[in-house]
Coordinates of C-alpha atoms in Angstrom, one line a residue:
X1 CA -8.2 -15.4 -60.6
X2 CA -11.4 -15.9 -61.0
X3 CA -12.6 -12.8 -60.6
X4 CA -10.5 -11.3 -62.9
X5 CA -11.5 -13.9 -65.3
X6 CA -15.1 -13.0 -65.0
X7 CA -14.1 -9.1 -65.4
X8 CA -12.8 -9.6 -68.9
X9 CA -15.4 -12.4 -70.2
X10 CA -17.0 -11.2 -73.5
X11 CA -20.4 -12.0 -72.6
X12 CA -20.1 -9.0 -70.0
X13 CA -18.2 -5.8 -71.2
X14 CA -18.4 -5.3 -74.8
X15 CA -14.9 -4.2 -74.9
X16 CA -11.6 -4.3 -73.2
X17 CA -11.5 -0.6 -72.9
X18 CA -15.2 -1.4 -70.9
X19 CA -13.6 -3.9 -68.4
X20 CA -10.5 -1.3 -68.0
X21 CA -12.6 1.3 -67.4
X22 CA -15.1 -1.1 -64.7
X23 CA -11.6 -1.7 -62.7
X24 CA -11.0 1.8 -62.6
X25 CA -13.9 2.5 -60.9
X26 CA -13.5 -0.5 -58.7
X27 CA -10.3 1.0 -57.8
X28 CA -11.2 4.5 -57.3
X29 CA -13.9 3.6 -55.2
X30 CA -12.3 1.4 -53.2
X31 CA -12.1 2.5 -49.3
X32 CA -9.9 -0.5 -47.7
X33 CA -6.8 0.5 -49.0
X34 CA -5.2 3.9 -50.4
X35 CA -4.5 3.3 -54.0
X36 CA -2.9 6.2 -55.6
X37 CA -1.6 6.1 -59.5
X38 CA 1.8 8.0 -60.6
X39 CA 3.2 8.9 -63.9
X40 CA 6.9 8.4 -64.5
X41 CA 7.9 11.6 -62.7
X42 CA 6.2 10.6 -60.0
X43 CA 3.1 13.0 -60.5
X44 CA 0.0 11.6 -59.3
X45 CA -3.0 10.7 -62.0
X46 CA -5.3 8.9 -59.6
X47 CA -6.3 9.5 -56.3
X48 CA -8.9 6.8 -54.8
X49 CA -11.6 7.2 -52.1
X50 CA -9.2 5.3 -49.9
X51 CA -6.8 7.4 -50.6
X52 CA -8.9 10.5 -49.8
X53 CA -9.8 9.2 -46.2
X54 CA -6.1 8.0 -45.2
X55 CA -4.4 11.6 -46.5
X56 CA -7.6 13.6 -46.6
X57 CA -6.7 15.5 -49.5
X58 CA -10.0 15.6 -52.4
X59 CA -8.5 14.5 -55.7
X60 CA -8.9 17.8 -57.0
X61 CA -6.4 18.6 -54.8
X62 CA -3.7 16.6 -55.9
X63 CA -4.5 15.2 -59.1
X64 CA -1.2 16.5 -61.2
X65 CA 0.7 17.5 -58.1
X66 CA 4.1 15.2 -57.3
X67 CA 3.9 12.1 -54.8
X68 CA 6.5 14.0 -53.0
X69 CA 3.7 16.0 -51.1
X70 CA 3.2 12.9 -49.1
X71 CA 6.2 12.6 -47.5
X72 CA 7.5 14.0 -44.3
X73 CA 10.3 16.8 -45.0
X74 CA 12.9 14.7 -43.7
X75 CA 12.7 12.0 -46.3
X76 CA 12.1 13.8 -49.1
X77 CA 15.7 16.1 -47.9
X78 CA 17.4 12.1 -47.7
X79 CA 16.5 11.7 -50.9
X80 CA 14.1 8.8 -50.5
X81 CA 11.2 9.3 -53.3
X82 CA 13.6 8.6 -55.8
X83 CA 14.8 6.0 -54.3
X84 CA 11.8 4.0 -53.5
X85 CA 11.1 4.6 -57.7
X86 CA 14.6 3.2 -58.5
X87 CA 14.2 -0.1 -56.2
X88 CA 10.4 -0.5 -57.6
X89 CA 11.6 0.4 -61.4
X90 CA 14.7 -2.2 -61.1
X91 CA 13.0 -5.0 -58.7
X92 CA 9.7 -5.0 -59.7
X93 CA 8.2 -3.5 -56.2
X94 CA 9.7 -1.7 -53.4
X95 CA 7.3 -2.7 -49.9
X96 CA 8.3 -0.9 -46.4
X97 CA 7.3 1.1 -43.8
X98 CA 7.6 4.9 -43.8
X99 CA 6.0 8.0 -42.0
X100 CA 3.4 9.8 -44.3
X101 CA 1.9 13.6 -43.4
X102 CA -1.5 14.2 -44.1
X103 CA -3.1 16.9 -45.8
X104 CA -3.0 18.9 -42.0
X105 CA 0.5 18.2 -41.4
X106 CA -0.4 15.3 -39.0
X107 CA 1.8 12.4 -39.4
X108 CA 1.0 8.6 -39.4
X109 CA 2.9 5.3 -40.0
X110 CA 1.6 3.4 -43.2
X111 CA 2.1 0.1 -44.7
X112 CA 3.3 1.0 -48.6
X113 CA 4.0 -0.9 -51.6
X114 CA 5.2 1.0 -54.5
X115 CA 4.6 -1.3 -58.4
X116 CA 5.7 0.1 -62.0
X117 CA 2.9 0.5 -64.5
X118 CA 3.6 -0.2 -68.0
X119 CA 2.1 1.0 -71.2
X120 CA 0.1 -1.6 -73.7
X121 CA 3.4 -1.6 -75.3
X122 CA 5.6 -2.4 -72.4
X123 CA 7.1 1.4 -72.2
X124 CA 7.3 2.6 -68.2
X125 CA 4.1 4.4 -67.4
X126 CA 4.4 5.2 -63.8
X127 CA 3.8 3.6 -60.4
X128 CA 1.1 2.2 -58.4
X129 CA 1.0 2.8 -54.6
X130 CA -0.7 1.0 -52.2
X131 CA -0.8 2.4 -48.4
X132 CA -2.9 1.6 -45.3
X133 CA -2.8 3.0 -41.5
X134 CA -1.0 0.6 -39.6
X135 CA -0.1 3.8 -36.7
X136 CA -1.8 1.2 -34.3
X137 CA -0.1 -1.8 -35.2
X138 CA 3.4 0.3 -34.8
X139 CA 2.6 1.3 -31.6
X140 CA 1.4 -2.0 -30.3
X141 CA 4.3 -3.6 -31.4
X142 CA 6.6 -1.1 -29.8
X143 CA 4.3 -1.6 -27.0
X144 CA 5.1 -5.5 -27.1
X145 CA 8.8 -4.8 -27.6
X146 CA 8.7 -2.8 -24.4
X147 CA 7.0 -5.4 -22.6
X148 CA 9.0 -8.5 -23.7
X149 CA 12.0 -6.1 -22.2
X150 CA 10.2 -5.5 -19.2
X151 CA 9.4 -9.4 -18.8
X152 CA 12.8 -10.7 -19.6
X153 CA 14.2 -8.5 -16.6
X154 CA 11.6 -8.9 -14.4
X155 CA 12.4 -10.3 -10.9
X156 CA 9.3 -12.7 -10.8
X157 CA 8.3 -15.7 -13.2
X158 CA 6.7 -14.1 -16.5
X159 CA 4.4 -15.7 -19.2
X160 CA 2.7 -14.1 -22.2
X161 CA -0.4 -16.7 -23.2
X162 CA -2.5 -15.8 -25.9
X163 CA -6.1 -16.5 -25.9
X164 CA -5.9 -20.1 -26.9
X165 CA -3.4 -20.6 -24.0
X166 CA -0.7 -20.9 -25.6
X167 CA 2.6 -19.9 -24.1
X168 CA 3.9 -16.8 -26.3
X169 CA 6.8 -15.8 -24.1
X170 CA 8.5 -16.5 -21.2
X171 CA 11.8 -15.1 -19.5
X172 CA 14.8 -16.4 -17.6
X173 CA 12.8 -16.5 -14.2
X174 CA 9.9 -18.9 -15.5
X175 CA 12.5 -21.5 -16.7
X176 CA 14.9 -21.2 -13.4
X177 CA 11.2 -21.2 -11.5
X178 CA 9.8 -25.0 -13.7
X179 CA 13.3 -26.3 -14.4
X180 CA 12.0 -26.0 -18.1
X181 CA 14.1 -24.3 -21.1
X182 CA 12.4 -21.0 -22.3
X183 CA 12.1 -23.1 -25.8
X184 CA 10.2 -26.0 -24.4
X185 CA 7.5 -23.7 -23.2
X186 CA 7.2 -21.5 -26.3
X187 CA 3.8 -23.0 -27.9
X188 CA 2.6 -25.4 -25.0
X189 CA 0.0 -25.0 -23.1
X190 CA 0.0 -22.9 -20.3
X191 CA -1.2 -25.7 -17.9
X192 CA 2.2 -27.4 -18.0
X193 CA 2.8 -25.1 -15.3
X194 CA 0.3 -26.5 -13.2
X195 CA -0.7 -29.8 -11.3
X196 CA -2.4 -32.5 -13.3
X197 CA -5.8 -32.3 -11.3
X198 CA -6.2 -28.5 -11.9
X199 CA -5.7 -28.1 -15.5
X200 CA -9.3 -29.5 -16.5
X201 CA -10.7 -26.5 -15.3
X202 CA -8.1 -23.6 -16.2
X203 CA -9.5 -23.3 -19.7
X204 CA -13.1 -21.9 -18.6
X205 CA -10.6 -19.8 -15.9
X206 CA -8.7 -18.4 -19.0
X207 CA -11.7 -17.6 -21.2
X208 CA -13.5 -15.5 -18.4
X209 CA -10.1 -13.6 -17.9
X210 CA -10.4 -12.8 -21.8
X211 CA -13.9 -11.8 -22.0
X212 CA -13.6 -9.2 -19.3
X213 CA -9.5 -8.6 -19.4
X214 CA -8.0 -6.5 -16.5
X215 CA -5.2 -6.5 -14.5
X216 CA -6.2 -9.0 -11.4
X217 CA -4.7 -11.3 -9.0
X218 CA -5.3 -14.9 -10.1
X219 CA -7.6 -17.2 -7.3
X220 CA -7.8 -14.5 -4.6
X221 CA -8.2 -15.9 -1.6
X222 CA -6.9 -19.9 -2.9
X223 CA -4.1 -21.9 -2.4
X224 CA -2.9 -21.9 -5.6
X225 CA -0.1 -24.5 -6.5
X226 CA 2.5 -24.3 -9.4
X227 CA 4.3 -27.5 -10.7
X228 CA 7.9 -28.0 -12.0
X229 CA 9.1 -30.6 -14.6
X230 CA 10.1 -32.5 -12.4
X231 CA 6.8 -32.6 -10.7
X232 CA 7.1 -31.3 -7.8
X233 CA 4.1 -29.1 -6.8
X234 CA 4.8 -25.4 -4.7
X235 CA 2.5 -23.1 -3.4
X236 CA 2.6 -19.6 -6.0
X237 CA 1.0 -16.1 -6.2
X238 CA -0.3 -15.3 -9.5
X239 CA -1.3 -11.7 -11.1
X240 CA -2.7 -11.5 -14.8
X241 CA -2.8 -8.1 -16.8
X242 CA -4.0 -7.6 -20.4
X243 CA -1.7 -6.8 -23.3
X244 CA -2.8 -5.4 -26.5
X245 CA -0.7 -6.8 -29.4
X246 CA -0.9 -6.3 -33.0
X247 CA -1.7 -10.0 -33.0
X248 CA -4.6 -9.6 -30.6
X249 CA -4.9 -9.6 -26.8
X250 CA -2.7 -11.5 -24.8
X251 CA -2.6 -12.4 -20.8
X252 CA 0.7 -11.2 -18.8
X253 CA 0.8 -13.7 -15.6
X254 CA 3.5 -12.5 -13.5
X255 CA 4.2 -15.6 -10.7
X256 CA 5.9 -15.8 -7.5
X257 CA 7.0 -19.0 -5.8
X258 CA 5.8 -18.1 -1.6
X259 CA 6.8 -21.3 -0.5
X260 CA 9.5 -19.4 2.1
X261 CA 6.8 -17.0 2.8
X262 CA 4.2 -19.1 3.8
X263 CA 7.0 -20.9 6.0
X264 CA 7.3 -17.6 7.7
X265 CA 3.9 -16.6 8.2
X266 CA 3.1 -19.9 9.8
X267 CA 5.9 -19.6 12.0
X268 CA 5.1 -15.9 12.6
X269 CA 1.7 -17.4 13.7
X270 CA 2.9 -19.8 16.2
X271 CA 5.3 -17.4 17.6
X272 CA 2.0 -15.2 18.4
X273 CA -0.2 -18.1 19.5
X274 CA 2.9 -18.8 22.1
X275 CA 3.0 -15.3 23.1
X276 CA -1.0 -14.8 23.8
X277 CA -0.4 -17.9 25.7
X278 CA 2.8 -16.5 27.1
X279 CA 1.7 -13.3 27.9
X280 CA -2.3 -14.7 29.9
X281 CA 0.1 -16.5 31.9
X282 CA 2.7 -13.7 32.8
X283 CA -0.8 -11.8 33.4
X284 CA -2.2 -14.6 35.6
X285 CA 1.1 -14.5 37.3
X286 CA 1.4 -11.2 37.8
X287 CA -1.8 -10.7 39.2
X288 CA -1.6 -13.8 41.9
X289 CA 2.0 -12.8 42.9
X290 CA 0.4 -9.2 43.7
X291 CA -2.1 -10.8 45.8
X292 CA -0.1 -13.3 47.6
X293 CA 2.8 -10.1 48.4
X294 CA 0.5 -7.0 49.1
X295 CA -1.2 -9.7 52.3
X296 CA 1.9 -10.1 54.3
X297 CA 3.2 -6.8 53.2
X298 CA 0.2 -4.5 54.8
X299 CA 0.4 -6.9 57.7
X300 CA 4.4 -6.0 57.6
X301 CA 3.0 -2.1 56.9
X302 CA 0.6 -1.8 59.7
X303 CA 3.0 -3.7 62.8
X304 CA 5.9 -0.8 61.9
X305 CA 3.0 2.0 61.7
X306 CA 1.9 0.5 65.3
X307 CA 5.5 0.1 66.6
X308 CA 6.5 4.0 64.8
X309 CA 3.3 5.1 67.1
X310 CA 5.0 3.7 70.5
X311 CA 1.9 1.3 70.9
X312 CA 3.6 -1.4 72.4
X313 CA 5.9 0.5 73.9
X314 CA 8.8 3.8 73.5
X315 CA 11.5 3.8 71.1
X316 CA 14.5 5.1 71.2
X317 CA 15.8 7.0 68.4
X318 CA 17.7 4.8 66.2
X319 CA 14.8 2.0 66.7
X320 CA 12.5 4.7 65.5
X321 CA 14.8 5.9 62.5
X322 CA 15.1 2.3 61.6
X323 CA 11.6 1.3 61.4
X324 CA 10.7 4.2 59.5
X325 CA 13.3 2.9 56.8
X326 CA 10.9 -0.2 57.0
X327 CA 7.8 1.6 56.6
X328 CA 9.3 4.1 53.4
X329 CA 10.8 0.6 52.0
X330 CA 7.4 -1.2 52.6
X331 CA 5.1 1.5 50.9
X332 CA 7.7 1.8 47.9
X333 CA 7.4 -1.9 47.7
X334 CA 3.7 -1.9 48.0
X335 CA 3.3 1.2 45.1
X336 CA 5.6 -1.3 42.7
X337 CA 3.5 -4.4 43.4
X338 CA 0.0 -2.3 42.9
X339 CA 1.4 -1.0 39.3
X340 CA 2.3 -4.2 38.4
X341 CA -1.2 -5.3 39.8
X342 CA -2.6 -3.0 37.7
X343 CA -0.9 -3.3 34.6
X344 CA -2.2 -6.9 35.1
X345 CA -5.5 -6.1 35.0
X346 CA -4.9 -3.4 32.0
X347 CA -3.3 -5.9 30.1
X348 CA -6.1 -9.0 30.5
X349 CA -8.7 -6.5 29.6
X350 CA -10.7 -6.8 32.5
X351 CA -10.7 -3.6 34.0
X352 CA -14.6 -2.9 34.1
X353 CA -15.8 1.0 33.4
X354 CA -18.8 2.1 36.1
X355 CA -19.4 5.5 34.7
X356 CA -21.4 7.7 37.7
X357 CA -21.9 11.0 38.5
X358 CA -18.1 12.2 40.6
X359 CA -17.6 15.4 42.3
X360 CA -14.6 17.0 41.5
X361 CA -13.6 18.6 44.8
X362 CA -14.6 15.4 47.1
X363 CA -12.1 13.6 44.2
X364 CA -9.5 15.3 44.9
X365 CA -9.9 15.5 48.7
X366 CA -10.0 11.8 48.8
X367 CA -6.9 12.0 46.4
X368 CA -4.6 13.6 48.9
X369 CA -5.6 12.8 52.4
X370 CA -3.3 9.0 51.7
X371 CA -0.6 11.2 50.2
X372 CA -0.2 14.3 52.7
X373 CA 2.6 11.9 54.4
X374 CA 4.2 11.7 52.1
X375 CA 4.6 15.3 51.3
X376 CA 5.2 16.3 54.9
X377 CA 7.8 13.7 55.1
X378 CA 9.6 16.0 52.8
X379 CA 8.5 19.2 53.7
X380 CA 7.0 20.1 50.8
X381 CA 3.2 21.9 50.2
X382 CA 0.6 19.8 48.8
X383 CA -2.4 22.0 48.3
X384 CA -5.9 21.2 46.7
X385 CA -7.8 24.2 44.9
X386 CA -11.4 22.9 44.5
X387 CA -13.2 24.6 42.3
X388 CA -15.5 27.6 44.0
X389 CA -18.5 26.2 42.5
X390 CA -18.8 22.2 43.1
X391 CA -18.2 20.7 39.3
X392 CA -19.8 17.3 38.5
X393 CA -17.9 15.0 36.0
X394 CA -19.7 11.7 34.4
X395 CA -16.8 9.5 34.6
X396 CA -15.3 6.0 36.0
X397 CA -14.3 6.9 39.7
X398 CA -11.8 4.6 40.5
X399 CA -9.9 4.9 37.3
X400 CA -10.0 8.6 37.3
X401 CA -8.8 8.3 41.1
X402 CA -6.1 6.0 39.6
X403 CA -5.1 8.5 37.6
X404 CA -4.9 11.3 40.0
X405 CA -3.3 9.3 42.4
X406 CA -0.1 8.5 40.1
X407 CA 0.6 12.0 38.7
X408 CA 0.3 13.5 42.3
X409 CA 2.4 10.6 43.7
X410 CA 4.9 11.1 41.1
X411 CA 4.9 15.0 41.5
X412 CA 6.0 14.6 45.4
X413 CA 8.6 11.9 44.4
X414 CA 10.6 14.5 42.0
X415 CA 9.7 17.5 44.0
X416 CA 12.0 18.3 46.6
X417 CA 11.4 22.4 47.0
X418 CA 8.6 24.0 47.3
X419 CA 5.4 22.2 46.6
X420 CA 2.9 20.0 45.0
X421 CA -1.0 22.2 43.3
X422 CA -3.9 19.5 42.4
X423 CA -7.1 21.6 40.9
X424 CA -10.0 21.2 39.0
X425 CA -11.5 23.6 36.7
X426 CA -13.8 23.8 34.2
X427 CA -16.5 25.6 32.3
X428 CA -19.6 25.6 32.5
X429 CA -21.8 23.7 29.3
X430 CA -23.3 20.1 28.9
X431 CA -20.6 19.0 26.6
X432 CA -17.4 21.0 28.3
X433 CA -14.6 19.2 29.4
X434 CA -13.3 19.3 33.0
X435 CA -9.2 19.8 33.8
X436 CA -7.1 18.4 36.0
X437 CA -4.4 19.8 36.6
X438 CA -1.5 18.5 39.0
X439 CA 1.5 21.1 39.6
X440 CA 4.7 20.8 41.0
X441 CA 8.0 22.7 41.2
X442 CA 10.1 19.9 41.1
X443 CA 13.3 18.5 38.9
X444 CA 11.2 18.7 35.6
X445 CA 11.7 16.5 32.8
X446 CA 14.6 16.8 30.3
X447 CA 13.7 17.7 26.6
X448 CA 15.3 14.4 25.5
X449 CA 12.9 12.3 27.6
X450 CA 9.6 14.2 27.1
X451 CA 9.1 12.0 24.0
X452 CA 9.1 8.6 26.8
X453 CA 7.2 10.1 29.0
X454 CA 4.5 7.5 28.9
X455 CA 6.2 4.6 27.3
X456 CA 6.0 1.5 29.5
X457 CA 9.0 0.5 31.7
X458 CA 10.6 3.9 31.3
X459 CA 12.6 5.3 34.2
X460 CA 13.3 8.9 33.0
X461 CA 16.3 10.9 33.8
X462 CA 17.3 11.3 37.6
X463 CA 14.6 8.8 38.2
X464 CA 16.6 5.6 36.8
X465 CA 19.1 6.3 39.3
X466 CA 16.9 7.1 41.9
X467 CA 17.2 4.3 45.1
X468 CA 13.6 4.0 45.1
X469 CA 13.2 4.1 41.9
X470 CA 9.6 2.5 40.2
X471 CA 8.8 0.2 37.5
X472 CA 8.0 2.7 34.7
X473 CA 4.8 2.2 34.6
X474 CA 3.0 5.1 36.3
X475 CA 2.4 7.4 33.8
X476 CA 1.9 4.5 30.9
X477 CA -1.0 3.2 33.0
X478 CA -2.1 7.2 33.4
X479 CA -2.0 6.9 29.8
X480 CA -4.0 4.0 29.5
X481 CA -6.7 4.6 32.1
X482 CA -7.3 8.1 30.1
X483 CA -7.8 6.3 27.5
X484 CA -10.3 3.6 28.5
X485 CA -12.6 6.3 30.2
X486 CA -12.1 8.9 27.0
X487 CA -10.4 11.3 28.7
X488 CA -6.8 13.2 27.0
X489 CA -3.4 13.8 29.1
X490 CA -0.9 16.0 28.3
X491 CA 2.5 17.6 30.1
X492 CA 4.4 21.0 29.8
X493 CA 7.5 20.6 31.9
X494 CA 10.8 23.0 32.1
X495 CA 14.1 21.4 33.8
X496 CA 14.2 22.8 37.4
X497 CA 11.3 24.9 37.2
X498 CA 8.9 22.0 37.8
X499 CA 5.9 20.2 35.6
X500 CA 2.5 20.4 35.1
X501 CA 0.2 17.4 34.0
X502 CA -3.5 18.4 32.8
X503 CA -6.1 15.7 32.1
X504 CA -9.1 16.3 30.1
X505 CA -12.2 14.7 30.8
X506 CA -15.3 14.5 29.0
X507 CA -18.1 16.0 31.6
X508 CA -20.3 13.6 30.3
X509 CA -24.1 13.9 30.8
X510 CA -24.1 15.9 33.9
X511 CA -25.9 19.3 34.7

């Protein structure tokens, strides 16, 4: 009011037509707002700078062309520039929202307000419109439309604080969660969520989340507690993520009561502590038992082997066919108590690599010469094809003998035809791999249990039923050994046509 007193004081504009004219130019050059000046018909008589950046068209583009040009096709087919002028001619003003097209056919949201002008003498002279871009403000308030939607149906706790930390919003979940109404929290501070002793220092907490605002979880790495009307205090999981308002940014805290999880993972914890502990002792078990059996058992071994070879004195034939049950019994027995002996040892960890240089044909010598019983016991071939030229592989001896041992062993169990190959091969080069390759023409392995193969405790096929049946565990410490001295196994097996194990192992740094 001042102003406008000032704008008309005698002492400044010599005449009224001087201060009408000094607004005019006030208005035309005025950039904040589009101000755009209609006669009756609705035909536009001025065209400000503001107006000229929000449509884009000069004035000498419009000046004495209808208002109508402004808006979007679909409005002016409803009808709607006349009725704006009606409600502003018969109210005073019409104020609204409405879609508006530039001068290249884009379209934008605008803020108008639409005033008659009168004449000196009171007669209608046209309108004044007023307009400004609020495109941004629409869409962030669509934006926070969506997102109160999405909060009020969301599965967690949800607050909206502004930057004062003031509670803006909260939905259903946050009230069930605190035992508060949604309308007591509207307005309070956020920290009534929280224990007494932590709310001194949530404020500097909340002003560093607004000065760098991105989605985050709140306290990584903290126990962070959450408090309920009542007082009670839980343990919570808190993420924040900016919102852009047309108020301003806001903070989005989405919060998760983990009291039942917590109660889980520290009985999940316990349960392992109890099964490491378990598990050392099974291993400590396993490994004395193995001991204290395998000493009276080769004692038991060696008196039948004595007694088989007449020593002490002849035999008749069902004495002889009896002890040799004893002595097929024993070994089986001793083969299930080393595997378990071994698994043991897997299992504890301290199975100790001693990498040396191992010739390949001497390996596999000393592989056979314990089994060849047990292959002429059921008249089947074992044969050994060294390699022509000796082959030297970098590797740990007694695992790789391990190794060897098993898949031979286990290709004379399942072979009852024909015959039993162990080789060697391999190129020649520093970095080459050497294969073994153990061969039979045995049962084979069905295509259902090729994917078990090496699981542990896995009795395949005719195996499970077979009287002297082992522990499963043969090929899954195969496996395992490989492993440990970085060799690869693999298997191609056909159902009564036999199966062929090949292991790959690194040469290592040998000629």
């Amino acid at each position: 009011m001042a102003l406008t007193a000032q704008l008309f004081d005698a002492d400044t504009f010599a005449t009224p037509e001087a201060a009408l004219e000094f607004i005019g130019n006030v208005l035309e050059s005025s950039t904040e707002y589009s101000l755009i000046a209609t006669d009756p018909d609705g035909v536009i008589e001025l065209w400000n700078e503001g107006a000229r950046r929000l449509y884009g068209y000069r004035p000498s583009e419009v000046v004495g062309r209808p208002w109508t040009l402004l808006y979007t096709p679909e409005h002016i087919d409803a009808g709607l520039p006349s009725t704006v002028a009606e409600h502003a001619s018969s109210n005073g003003k019409w104020e609204g929202t409405l879609e508006r097209v530039r001068d290249d056919n884009t379209r934008f949201m605008a803020h108008v307000v639409v005033t008659p002008r009168h004449s000196a003498d009171g007669r209608p002279a046209g309108f004044l419109l007023i307009s400004s871009d609020i495109t941004e403000q629409v869409r962030l308030s669509l934006e926070l439309e969506h997102a109160r939607a999405m909060i009020e149906c969301a599965p967690d706790a949800m607050v909206v604080v502004n930057g004062a930390g003031e509670i803006q919003l909260a939905n259903a979940e946050t009230a069930k969660l605190f035992g508060y109404a949604c309308e007591q929290l509207i307005g309070k501070p956020v920290e009534i969520l929280m224990p007494l002793r932590f709310r001194g220092r949530h404020p500097a907490h909340r002003a560093d989340f607004f000065a760098q605002p991105r989605a985050r979880p709140m306290g990584a790495g903290l126990e962070l507690l959450g408090r309920r009307k009542d007082g009670l205090e839980f343990p919570i999981e808190i993420s924040l993520s900016p919102l852009e308002t047309a108020d301003g940014l806001l903070a989005t805290a989405a919060i998760r009561d983990v009291t039942e999880r917590q109660r889980v993972d520290k009985e999940l914890r316990n349960a392992n502590v109890e099964l490491v502990t378990a598990n050392r002792a099974k291993n400590r078990f396993l490994a004395s038992m193995s001991h204290e059996l395998r000493t009276p058992l080769n004692a038991i071994l060696g008196f039948t082997g004595t007694m088989i070879m007449e020593l002490p004195g002849p035999l008749n034939e069902a004495q002889a066919g009896q002890l040799r049950t004893v002595q097929t019994n024993g070994r089986h027995l001793l083969s299930l108590i080393n595997e378990l002996l071994d698994l043991a040892r897997i299992e504890s960890g301290k199975i100790e690599l001693h990498i040396e240089p191992v010739d390949c044909g001497e390996l596999l010598e000393d592989v056979v010469v314990g089994l060849r019983p047990l292959a002429e016991e059921k008249c089947i071939a074992l044969r050994v094809e060294a390699p022509a030229t000796p082959i030297t592989v970098h590797s740990d001896r007694r695992a790789l003998k391990q190794v060897l041992i098993n898949l031979t062993n286990n290709a004379i169990k399942f072979t009852d035809e024909g015959g039993v190959r162990v080789s060697a091969s391999g190129p020649a080069g520093r970095d080459s791999r050497i294969a073994f390759e153990v061969a039979d023409s045995g049962r084979g392995i069905e295509p259902d249990d090729q994917a078990r193969v090496f699981a542990a405790f896995e009795q395949l096929g005719a195996a499970s039923a077979d009287p002297l049946g082992g522990t499963g565990l043969g090929l899954y410490i195969c496996q395992t050994l490989s492993s440990l001295i970085g060799a690869e196994i693999a298997f191609a097996s056909e159902p009564g046509r036999g199966t062929t194990f090949t292991l790959l192992v690194p040469r290592g740094v040998g000629p």
